[in-house]
mmCIF file of C-alpha atoms in Angstrom:
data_model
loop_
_atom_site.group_PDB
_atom_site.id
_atom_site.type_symbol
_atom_site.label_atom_id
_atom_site.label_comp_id
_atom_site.label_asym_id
_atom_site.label_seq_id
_atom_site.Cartn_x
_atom_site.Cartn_y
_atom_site.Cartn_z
ATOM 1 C CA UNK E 143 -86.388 -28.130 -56.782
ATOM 2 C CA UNK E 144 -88.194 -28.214 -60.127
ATOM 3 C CA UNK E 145 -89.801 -31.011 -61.596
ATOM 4 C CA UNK E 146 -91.491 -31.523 -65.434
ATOM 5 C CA UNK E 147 -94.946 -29.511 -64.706
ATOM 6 C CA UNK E 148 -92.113 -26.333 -63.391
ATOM 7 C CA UNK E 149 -90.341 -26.685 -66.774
ATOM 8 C CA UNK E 150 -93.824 -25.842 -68.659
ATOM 9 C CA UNK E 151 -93.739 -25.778 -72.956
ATOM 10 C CA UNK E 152 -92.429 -22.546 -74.125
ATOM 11 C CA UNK E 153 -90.925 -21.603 -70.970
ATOM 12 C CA UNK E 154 -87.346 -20.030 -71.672
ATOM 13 C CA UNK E 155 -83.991 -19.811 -70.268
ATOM 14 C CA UNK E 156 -80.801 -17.533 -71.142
ATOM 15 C CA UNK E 157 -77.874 -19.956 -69.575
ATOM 16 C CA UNK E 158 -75.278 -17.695 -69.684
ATOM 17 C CA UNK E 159 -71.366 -17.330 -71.850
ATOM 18 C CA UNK E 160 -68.260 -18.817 -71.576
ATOM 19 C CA UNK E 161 -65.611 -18.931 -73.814
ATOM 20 C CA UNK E 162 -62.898 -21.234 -74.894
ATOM 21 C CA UNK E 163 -59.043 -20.619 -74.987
ATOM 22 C CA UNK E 164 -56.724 -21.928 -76.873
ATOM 23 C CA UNK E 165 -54.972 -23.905 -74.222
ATOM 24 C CA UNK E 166 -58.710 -25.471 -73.435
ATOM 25 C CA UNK E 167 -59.434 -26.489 -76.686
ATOM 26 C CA UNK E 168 -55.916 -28.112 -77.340
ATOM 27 C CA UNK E 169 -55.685 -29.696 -73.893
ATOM 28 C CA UNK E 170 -59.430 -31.301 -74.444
ATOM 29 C CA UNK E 171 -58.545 -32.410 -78.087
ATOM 30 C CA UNK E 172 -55.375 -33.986 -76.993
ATOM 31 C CA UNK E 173 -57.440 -36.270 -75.042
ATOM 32 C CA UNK E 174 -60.648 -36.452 -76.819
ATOM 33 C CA UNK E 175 -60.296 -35.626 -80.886
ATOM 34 C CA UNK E 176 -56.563 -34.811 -81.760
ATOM 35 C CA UNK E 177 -57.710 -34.307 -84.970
ATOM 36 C CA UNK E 178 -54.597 -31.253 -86.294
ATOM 37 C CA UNK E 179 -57.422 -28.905 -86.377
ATOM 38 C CA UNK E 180 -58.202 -29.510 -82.989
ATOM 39 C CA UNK E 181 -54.724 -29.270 -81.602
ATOM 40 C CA UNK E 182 -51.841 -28.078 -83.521
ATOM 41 C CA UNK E 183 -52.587 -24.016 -84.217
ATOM 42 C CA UNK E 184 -50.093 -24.056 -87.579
ATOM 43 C CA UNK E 185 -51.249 -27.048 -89.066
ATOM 44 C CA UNK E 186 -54.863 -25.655 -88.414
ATOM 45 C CA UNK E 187 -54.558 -22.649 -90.221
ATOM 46 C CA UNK E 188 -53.114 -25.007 -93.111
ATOM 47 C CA UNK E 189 -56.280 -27.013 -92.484
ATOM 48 C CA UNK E 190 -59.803 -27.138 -94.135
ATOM 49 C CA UNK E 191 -61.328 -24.465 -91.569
ATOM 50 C CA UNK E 192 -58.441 -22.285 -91.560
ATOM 51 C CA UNK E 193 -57.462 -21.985 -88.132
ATOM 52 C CA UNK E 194 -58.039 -23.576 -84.535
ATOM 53 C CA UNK E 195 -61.603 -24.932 -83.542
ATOM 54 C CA UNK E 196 -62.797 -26.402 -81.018
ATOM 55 C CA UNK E 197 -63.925 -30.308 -80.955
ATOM 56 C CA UNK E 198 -67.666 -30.835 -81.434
ATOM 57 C CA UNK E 199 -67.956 -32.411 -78.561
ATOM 58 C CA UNK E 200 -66.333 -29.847 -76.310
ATOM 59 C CA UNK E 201 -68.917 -27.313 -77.815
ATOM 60 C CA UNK E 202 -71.353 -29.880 -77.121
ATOM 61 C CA UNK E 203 -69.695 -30.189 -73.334
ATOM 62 C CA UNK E 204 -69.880 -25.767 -73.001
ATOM 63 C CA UNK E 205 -73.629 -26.056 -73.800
ATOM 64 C CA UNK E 206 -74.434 -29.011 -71.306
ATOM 65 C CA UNK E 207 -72.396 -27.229 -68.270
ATOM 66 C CA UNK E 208 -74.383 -24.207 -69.115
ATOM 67 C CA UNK E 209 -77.518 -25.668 -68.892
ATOM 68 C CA UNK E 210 -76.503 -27.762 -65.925
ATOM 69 C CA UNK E 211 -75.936 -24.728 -64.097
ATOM 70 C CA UNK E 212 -78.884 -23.072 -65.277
ATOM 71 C CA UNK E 213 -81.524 -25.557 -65.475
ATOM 72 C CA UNK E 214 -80.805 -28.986 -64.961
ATOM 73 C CA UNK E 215 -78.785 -28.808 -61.369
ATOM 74 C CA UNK E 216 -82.144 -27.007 -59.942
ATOM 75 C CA UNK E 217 -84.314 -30.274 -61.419
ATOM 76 C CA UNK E 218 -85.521 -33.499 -59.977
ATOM 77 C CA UNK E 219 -83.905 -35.030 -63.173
ATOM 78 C CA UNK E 220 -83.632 -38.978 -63.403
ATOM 79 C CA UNK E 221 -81.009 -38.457 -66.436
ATOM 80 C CA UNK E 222 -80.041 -37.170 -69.962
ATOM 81 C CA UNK E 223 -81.554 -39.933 -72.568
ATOM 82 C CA UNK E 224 -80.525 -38.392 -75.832
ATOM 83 C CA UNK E 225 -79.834 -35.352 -78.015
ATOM 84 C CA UNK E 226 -82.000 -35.360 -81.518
ATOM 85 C CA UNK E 227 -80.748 -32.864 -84.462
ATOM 86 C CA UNK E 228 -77.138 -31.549 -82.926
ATOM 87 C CA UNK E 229 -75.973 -29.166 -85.667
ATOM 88 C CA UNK E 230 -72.407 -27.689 -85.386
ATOM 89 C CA UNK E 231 -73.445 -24.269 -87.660
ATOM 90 C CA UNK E 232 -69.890 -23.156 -87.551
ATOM 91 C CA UNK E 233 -66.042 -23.537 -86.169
ATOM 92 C CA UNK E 234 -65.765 -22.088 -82.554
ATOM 93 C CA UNK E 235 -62.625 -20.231 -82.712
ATOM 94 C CA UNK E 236 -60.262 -19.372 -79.126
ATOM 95 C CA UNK E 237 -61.817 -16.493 -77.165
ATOM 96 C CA UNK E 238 -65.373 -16.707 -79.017
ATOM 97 C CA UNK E 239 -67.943 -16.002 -76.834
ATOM 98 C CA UNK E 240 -70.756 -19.059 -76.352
ATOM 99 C CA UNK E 241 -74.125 -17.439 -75.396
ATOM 100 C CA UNK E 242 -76.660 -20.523 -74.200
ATOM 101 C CA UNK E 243 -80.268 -20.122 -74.339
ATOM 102 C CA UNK E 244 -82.832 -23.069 -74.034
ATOM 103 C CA UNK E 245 -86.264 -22.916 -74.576
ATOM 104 C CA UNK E 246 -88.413 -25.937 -72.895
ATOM 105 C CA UNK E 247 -90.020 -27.254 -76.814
ATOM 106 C CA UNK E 248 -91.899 -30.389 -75.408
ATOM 107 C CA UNK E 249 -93.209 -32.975 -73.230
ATOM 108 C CA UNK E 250 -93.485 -36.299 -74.293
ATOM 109 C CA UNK E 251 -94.937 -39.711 -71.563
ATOM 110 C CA UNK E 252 -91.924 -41.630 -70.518
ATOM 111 C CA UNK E 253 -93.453 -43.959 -67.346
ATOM 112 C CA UNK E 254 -95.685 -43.626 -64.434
ATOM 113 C CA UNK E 255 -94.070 -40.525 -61.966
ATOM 114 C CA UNK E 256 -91.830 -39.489 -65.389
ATOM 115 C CA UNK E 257 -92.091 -37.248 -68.108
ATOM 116 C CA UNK E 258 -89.690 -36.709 -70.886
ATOM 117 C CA UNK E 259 -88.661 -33.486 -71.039
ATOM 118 C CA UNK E 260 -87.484 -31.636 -74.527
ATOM 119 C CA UNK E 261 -85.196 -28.458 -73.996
ATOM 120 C CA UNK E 262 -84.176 -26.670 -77.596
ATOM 121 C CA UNK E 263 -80.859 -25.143 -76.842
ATOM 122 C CA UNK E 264 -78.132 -23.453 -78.577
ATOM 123 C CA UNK E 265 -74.874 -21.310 -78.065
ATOM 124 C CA UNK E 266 -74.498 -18.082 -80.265
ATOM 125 C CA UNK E 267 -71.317 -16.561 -81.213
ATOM 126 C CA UNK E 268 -69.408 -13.392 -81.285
ATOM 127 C CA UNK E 269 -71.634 -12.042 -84.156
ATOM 128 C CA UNK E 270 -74.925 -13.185 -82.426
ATOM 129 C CA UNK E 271 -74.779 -16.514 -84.630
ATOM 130 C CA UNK E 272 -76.042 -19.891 -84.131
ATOM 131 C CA UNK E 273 -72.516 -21.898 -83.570
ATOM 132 C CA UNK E 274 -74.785 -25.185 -82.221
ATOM 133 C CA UNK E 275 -78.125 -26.012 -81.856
ATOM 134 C CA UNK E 276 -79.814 -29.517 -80.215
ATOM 135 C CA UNK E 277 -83.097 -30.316 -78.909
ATOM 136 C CA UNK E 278 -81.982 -32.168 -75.467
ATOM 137 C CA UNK E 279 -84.361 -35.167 -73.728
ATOM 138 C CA UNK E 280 -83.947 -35.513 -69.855
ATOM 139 C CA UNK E 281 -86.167 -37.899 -68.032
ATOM 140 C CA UNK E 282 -87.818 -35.723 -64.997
ATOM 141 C CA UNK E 283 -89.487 -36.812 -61.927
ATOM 142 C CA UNK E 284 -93.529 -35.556 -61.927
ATOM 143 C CA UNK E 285 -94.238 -32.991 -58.581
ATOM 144 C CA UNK E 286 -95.672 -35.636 -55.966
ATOM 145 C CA UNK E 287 -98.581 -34.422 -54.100
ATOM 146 C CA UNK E 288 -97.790 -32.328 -51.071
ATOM 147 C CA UNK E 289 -94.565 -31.226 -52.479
ATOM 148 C CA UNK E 290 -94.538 -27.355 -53.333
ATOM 149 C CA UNK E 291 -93.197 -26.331 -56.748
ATOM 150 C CA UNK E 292 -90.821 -23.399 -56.850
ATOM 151 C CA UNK E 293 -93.497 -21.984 -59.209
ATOM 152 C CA UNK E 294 -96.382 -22.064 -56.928
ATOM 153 C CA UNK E 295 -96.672 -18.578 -55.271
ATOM 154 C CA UNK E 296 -96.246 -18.857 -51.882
ATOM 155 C CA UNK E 297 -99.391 -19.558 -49.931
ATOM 156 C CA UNK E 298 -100.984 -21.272 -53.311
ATOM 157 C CA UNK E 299 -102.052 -24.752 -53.134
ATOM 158 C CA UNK M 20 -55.739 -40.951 -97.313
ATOM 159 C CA UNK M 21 -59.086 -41.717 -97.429
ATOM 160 C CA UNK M 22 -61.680 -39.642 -99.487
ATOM 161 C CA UNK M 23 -65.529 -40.032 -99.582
ATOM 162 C CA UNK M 24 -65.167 -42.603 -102.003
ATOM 163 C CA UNK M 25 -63.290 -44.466 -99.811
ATOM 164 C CA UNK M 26 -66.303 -44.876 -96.716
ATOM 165 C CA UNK M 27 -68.888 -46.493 -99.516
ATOM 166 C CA UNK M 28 -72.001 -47.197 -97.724
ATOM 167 C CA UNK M 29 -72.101 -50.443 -95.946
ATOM 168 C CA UNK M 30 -67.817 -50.733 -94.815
ATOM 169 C CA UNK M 31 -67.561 -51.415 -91.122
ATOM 170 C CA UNK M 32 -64.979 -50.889 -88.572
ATOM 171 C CA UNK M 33 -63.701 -52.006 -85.304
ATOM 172 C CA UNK M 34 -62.816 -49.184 -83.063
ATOM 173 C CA UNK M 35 -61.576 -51.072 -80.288
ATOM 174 C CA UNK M 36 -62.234 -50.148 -76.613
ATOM 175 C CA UNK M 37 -61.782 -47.718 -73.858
ATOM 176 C CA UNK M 38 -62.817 -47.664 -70.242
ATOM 177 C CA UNK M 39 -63.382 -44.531 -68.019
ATOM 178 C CA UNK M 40 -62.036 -44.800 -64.383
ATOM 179 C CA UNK M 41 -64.133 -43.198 -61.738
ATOM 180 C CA UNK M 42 -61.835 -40.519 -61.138
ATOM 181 C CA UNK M 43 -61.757 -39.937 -65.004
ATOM 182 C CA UNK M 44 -65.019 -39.603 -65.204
ATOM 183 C CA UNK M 45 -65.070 -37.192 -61.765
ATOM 184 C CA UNK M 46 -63.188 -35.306 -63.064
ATOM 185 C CA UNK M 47 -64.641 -34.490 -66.959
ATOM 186 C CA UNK M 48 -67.901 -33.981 -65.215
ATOM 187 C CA UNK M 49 -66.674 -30.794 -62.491
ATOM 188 C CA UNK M 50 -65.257 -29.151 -65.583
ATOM 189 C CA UNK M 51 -68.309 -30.039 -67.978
ATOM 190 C CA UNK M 52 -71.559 -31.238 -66.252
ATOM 191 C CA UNK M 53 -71.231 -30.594 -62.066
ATOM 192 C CA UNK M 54 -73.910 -33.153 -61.211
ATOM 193 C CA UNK M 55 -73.649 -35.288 -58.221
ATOM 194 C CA UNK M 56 -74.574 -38.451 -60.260
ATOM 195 C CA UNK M 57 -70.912 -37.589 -61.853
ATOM 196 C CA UNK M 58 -69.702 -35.907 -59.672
ATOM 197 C CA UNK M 59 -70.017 -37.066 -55.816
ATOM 198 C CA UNK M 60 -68.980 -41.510 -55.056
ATOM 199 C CA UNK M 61 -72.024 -41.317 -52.353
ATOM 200 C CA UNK M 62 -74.624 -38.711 -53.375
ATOM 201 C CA UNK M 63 -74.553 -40.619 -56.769
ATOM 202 C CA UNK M 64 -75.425 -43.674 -54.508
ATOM 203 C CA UNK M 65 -78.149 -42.227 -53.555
ATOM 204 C CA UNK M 66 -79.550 -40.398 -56.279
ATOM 205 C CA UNK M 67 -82.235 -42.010 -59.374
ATOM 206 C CA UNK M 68 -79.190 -43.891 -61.103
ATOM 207 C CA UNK M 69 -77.665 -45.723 -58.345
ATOM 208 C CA UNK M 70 -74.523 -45.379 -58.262
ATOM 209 C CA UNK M 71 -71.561 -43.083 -60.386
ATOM 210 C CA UNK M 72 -71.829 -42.945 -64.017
ATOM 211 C CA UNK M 73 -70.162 -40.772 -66.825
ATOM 212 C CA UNK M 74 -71.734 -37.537 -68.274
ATOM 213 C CA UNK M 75 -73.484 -37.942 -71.604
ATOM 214 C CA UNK M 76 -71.029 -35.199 -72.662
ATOM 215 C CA UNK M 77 -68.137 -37.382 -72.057
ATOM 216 C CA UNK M 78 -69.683 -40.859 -73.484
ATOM 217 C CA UNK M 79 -70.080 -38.817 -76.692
ATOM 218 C CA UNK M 80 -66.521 -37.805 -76.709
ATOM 219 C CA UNK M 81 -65.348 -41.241 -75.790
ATOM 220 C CA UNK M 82 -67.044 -42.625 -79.080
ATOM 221 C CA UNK M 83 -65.497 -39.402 -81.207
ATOM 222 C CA UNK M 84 -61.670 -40.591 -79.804
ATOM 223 C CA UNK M 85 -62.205 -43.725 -81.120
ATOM 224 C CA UNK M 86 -63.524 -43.128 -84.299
ATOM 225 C CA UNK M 87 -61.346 -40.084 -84.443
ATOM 226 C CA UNK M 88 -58.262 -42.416 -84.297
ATOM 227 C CA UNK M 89 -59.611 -45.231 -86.556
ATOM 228 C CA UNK M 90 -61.372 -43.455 -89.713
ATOM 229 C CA UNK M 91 -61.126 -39.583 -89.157
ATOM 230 C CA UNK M 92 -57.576 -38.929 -89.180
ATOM 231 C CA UNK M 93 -57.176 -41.259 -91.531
ATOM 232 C CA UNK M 94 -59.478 -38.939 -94.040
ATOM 233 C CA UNK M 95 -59.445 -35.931 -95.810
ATOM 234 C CA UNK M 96 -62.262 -34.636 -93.463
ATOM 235 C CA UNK M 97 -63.664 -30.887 -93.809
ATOM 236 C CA UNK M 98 -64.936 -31.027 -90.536
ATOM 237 C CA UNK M 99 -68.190 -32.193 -88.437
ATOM 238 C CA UNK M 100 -71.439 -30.990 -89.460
ATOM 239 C CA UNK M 101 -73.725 -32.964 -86.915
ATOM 240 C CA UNK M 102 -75.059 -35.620 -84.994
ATOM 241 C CA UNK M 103 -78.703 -37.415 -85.793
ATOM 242 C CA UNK M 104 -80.538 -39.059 -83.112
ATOM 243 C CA UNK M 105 -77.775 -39.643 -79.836
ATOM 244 C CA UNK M 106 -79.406 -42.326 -77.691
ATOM 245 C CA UNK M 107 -78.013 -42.744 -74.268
ATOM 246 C CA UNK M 108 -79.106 -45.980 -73.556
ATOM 247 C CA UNK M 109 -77.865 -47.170 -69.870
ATOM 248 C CA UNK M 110 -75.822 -45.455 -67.399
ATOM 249 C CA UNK M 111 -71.992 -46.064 -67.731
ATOM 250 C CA UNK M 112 -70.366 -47.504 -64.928
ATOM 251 C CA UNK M 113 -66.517 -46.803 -63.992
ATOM 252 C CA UNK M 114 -64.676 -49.647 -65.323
ATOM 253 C CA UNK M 115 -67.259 -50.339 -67.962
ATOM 254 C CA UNK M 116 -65.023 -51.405 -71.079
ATOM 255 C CA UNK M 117 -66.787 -49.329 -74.100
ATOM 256 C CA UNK M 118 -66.348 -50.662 -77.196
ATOM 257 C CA UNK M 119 -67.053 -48.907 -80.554
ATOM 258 C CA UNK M 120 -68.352 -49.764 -83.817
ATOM 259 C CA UNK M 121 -69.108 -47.569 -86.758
ATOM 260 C CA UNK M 122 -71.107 -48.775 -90.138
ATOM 261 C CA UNK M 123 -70.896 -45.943 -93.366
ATOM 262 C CA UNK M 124 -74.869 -45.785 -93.612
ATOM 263 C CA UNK M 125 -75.140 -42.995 -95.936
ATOM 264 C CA UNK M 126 -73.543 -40.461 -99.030
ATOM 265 C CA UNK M 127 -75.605 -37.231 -99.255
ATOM 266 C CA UNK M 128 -74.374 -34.256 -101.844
ATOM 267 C CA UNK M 129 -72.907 -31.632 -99.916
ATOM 268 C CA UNK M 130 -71.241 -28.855 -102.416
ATOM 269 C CA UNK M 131 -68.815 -29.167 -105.316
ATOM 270 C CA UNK M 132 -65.907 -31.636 -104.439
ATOM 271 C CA UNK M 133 -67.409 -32.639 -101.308
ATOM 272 C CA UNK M 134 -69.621 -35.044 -99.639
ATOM 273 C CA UNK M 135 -71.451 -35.687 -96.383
ATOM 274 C CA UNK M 136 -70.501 -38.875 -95.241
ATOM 275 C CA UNK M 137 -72.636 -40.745 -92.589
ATOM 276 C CA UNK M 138 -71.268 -42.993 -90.042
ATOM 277 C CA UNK M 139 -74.226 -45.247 -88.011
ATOM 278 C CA UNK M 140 -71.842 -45.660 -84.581
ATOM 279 C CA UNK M 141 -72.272 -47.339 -81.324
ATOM 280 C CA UNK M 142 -70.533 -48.270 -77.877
ATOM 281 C CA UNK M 143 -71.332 -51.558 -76.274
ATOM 282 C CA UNK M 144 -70.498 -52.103 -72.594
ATOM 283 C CA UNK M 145 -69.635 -55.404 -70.782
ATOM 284 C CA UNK M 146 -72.578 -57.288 -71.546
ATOM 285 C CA UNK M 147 -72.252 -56.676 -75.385
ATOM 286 C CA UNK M 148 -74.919 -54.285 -74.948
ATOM 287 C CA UNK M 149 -75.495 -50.769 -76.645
ATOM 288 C CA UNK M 150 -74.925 -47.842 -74.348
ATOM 289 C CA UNK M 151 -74.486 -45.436 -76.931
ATOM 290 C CA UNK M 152 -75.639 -44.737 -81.038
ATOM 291 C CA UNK M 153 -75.418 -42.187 -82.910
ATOM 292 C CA UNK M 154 -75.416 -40.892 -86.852
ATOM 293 C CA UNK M 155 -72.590 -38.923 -87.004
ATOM 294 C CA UNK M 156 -72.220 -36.234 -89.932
ATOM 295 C CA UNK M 157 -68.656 -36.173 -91.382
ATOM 296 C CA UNK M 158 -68.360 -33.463 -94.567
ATOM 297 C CA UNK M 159 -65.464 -35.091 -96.423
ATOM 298 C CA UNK M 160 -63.407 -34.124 -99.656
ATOM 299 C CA UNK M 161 -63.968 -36.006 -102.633
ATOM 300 C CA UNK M 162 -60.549 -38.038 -104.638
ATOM 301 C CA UNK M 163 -58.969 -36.078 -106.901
ATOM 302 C CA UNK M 164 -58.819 -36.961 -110.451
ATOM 303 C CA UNK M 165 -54.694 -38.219 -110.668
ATOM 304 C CA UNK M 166 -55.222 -38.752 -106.615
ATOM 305 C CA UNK M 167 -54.513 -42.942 -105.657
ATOM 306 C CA UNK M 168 -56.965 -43.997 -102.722
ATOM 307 C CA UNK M 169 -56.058 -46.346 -100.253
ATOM 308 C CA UNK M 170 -58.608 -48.166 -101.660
ATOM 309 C CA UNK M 171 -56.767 -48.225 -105.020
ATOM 310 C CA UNK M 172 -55.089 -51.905 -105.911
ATOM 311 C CA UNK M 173 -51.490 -51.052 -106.621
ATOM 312 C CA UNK M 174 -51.259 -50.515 -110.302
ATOM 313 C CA UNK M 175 -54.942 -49.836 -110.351
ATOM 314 C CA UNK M 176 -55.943 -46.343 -112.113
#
């Protein structure tokens, strides 16, 4: 288990790729954004971008389950409070590939046993692109005394 | 069809409401963000929010369907560029009625023809409190000369 002094400034994280198909993106549209672009693949390519893309906040949802997985599932996290700057750089088309990295940009005091947490994330594309970038805040319990970090080396104090 | 000239800075509108179920919310959250404060009826019980609530990831796109169905397919949108400043601001509960309001708060220049459009949103839950805001980005095509807006009076030019 990791808590805020384990998720140290500058430390970084690669989270991993996953990739969306066209039956994802239309199924999570329908529900979510049925915008045409989002869910119709003719009247996309009529549309302003030209083709299928994903919802922003399904490329939104592919970052957060990779950093779930990679960082925040292995936490002593108390919850997400906000995103600050989310950037959509460019559509995510079917089959791209989303590569997640996260670097940990900040602490910041929250209340007594907390710590606010910054995590600068973002997915890259099939050409190595930025498709989304965010800086994340997740409220994250302080180590307690007499609990052992999975950073401490074992036999350190 | 509404253009940018259309959302002047200042109109407000009435989204109306939605409400997540608990398995609705189970079941976004295994897909999108596997945590057992979404994912798990009695873990969540016991974990630092006290009882089930929604990913972040899915309050987001819970404010996105309803302004997606009350402004953005009514527009002549070019797609969203980003998100300022998302503020989670309590837990939501299954049940929870969330009900949206969005305010035009801003025009910036964007490129030839086109402008970003800015759209100051929130969720309220069933105390009439705010459990979400948000400035959402919208870039959005500007009326054609000959075009008639929706905001046109008939016989208007």
């Amino acid at each position: 288990m990791w808590f805020a002094e384990d998720l140290w400034v500058g430390r970084e994280f690669d989270l991993g790729t996953i990739s969306l198909g066209a039956d994802e993106i239309i199924e999570f549209a329908r529900r979510w954004d049925p915008l045409p672009m989002h869910t119709d693949l003719d009247a996309a390519a009529d549309g302003p971008l030209g083709g299928l893309c994903a919802s922003g906040s399904q490329v939104l949802a592919v970052y957060v389950r990779l950093a779930s997985d990679a960082i925040v599932s292995r936490t002593a996290t108390l919850g997400g409070r906000g995103v600050r700057d989310l950037r959509f750089h460019r559509p995510v088309r079917p089959g791209m590939p989303l590569t997640g990295r996260t670097i940990i940009s900040g602490h910041e005091p929250a209340r007594p046993g907390a710590t606010l947490v910054l995590l600068a994330g973002e997915l890259r594309g099939d050409q190595d692109d930025r498709v989304l970038s965010l800086t994340g805040e997740i409220l994250m319990a302080q180590r307690q005394a007499g609990e052992v970090s999975a950073r401490t080396p074992t036999g350190a104090r």
